[in-house]
Every structure is written in C-alpha cells, then in structure tokens.
Amino acid sequence: MDAANHSHLDRALGFTIPGRNARGRFVRLGPLVDTVLSAHAYPPAIEALLGEALTLAALIGSTLKDSDGQMTMQAQTEGGVVRLLVADYKGGELRGYVQFDADRLAEMPEQPSLFALFGGAGYLAITFDQALTGERYQGIVPLDGATLAEAAQSFFFQSEQIPTLVRAGFRRLEGGSRLAGGMLLQHLPEGEEGRERLHTRLDHPEWEHVAALGGTISAEELTDPAIGLEELVWRLFNEEDEVRVLAERALSRGCRCTPDYIASVLAKFPLEEQREMADADGIITVDCAFCARKFPIPVAAAAK
C-alpha cells in the first residue's frame, strides 16, 4: 500500500440521507487490524473472524454519543471450536481476541462457516456502558446467521427494533498485510430526529429503497484501499437529493493494560492470595489476552 492509500485506513465515516430518514457509517481498518492480528499469529479462519468482529465493533461503537462510553461485543458458545470472541471499542480505540480449539479447527475446511465454528448454541452479546450516566445496556441474540454481520443485524432488529443492514469484509493482501471494512445502514424510527414515534416498519418504502442500494456493496469494495469512504457513499447514494457526510472518526489499536493498572487490580487481592499467585521469585505474571503480552508484577508492587 502506498502512502496515499493510508488516508483511507483506520477511519469511520458517518452520513445521513435526510430524504429517506436513514443514517449510515463506513469503516475501513488497515494498520490497526494488522497490528492486532500480528500479535497472536492466528490461523486464517480465526484472523478473518476477528477482523470482522473488530470491524463491527468500530461500526457500532463509533455511533456512541458518549465519547468515554464503551461498546463490547462478545460471541460465545459451549462445545464449539471457538470458545470465546471479544472485541470492544472505547474512544476510537479497538481491541479484541479469540479463544479457540486449534486441534478441532485443523480438522475443518479452510473457510469454515459460522455454524461450524460456534455450533448451534452460540450467541452474540453487545453491551453498551455509558460513562456519563453509569448506565449499562446489553442485548443478546443467537448466532444463527451466516456471518457475524448478520448476527449484528439481528441484534438491531430484535433488541433495538431498528431496521438495519450490516456488511463486512476482510482480506489479506499479497504482501501479508490485512484489511477489513464494513458498512452499517439504519432506518430512523419514527420519533427520532424530529419524527413522531409511532412504530417501526421493516417494510417501510423509504427503508426498502435504502436497503436495496446498500445491499449492492461488495466485500471487495469495502476492503479496497484505493476506494475512499466518501467514494463509497457516492457510489451507493449519488442519485439521492441530499446526502450529508459527517465528521470522520480516527480509529486506533488500544489495549488498556499497563503495569500500573495491573498492579492496581492485583492490589485488591489480600496479600496472602497475591503470594499464592506469585512464583518462587515473588513475581505474579499476568497475561493480557488482548495484546498477547506478559506483565511481570512483583508482589511488593501489587501490595502498594
């Protein structure tokens, strides 16, 4: 990727279509997703899964009005190849990881389905933590779609009752670097943005029109670094009377683990329990699942 193409990466761009009472957002991840995945050396199928999850976290999380709020997406099952997938967003920072059974994954096709990875009992939980009010809201839906993006659509239909279209793509370039991209489109329920709230119709003519246009986007377009996010908006909606592009949001990899933070967490345990966690040299080693780093913390430092 040349330097010019980097201007299209690690960004979230929102837009509205006033005449159709719709809003949307595009996300394109480059160095961010590459850095997250490189820390773990995941197999290709797990890379693609986490790349999609980080894209969805950016799409959904960047809609938060509370700049200090956090959105956490968790996919989990019992007995599946993938035991746990976590991706979260806070203040433009993304992080994520996957726990999986490597032996069972090796027995699967190169591109296993979502059902194959999670089995029939998987679920997707999306949690919003509002920093300003301290409120927490969580919605849970089954992982019964073909992709995580489809499960996210179900979340908005079932938990939020907002007609929503979600698309995501992931690719590995010839040089080995990864790209991910996604789109989220929503029909504004009556009562939002000045509309009288009476009901939400999934078959509203305005929404059917917008969803039909949005449905033409391809995974290749979403992950093409040569196509700017503004150009994607233009490609889909250039025949609309008005499309308002909103301020973009820069995205970055962010793991909140630091030695001081981990020591403060360990300090909440009684000293005797800290000593039981420590090795013969009095060191407590804490693994961060998000950044795949080990933090050696002396018991003396944790006890302060």
Short mmCIF file of N, CA and C in Angstrom, two decimals, residues 34 59 89-90 92 101 118 123 126 141 155 169 212 214 217 228 235 237 242 252 269 272 292 297:
data_model
loop_
_atom_site.label_atom_id
_atom_site.label_comp_id
_atom_site.label_asym_id
_atom_site.label_seq_id
_atom_site.Cartn_x
_atom_site.Cartn_y
_atom_site.Cartn_z
N ASP A 34 -4.11 -5.06 11.31
CA ASP A 34 -2.86 -5.79 11.07
C ASP A 34 -2.08 -5.95 12.37
N LEU A 59 -17.92 -0.10 13.74
CA LEU A 59 -19.17 0.41 13.18
C LEU A 59 -20.17 0.78 14.27
N TYR A 89 -14.75 -1.40 21.84
CA TYR A 89 -14.48 -0.05 21.33
C TYR A 89 -14.63 0.94 22.48
N LYS A 90 -13.66 1.83 22.59
CA LYS A 90 -13.76 2.91 23.57
C LYS A 90 -12.94 4.10 23.07
N GLY A 92 -12.58 5.55 20.24
CA GLY A 92 -11.86 5.39 18.99
C GLY A 92 -10.81 4.30 19.03
N ASP A 101 -10.21 -23.86 19.86
CA ASP A 101 -9.61 -25.18 19.93
C ASP A 101 -8.82 -25.40 18.63
N PHE A 118 -18.97 -22.09 15.79
CA PHE A 118 -19.63 -21.88 17.08
C PHE A 118 -20.64 -22.97 17.44
N TYR A 123 -24.06 -17.55 20.88
CA TYR A 123 -24.82 -16.30 20.99
C TYR A 123 -23.89 -15.10 20.87
N ILE A 126 -24.02 -7.84 22.88
CA ILE A 126 -23.49 -6.49 22.66
C ILE A 126 -23.87 -5.66 23.87
N VAL A 141 -28.40 -12.04 21.15
CA VAL A 141 -29.09 -12.72 20.06
C VAL A 141 -28.34 -14.00 19.72
N PHE A 155 -29.36 -8.30 16.09
CA PHE A 155 -29.33 -7.55 17.34
C PHE A 155 -30.16 -6.27 17.21
N GLY A 169 -16.26 -7.05 5.38
CA GLY A 169 -15.34 -7.82 4.54
C GLY A 169 -13.95 -7.83 5.15
N ALA A 212 -32.00 -1.63 -0.45
CA ALA A 212 -31.72 -2.21 -1.76
C ALA A 212 -30.43 -1.64 -2.34
N GLY A 214 -27.93 -0.22 -0.50
CA GLY A 214 -26.83 -0.67 0.35
C GLY A 214 -26.47 -2.12 0.12
N ILE A 217 -23.41 -3.30 -2.18
CA ILE A 217 -22.00 -3.14 -1.85
C ILE A 217 -21.35 -4.52 -1.73
N GLY A 228 -11.88 5.48 -1.46
CA GLY A 228 -12.12 6.23 -0.23
C GLY A 228 -13.51 6.00 0.31
N ARG A 235 -20.94 6.21 -4.49
CA ARG A 235 -21.30 5.10 -5.36
C ARG A 235 -22.71 4.59 -5.08
N PHE A 237 -25.27 6.22 -3.20
CA PHE A 237 -26.39 7.14 -3.00
C PHE A 237 -26.28 8.43 -3.80
N GLU A 242 -30.19 14.54 -1.31
CA GLU A 242 -29.22 15.09 -0.35
C GLU A 242 -28.61 13.97 0.47
N SER A 252 -7.88 3.57 16.25
CA SER A 252 -6.54 3.08 16.58
C SER A 252 -6.65 1.84 17.44
N PHE A 269 -6.52 -7.80 45.83
CA PHE A 269 -6.49 -9.12 46.45
C PHE A 269 -5.72 -9.06 47.77
N GLU A 272 -1.96 -12.42 51.11
CA GLU A 272 -1.72 -13.86 51.11
C GLU A 272 -2.09 -14.48 49.76
N ALA A 292 -1.62 -9.93 23.89
CA ALA A 292 -0.71 -11.09 23.90
C ALA A 292 0.63 -10.75 24.54
N ILE A 297 4.69 -8.70 37.58
CA ILE A 297 4.43 -7.72 38.64
C ILE A 297 4.94 -8.27 39.96
#
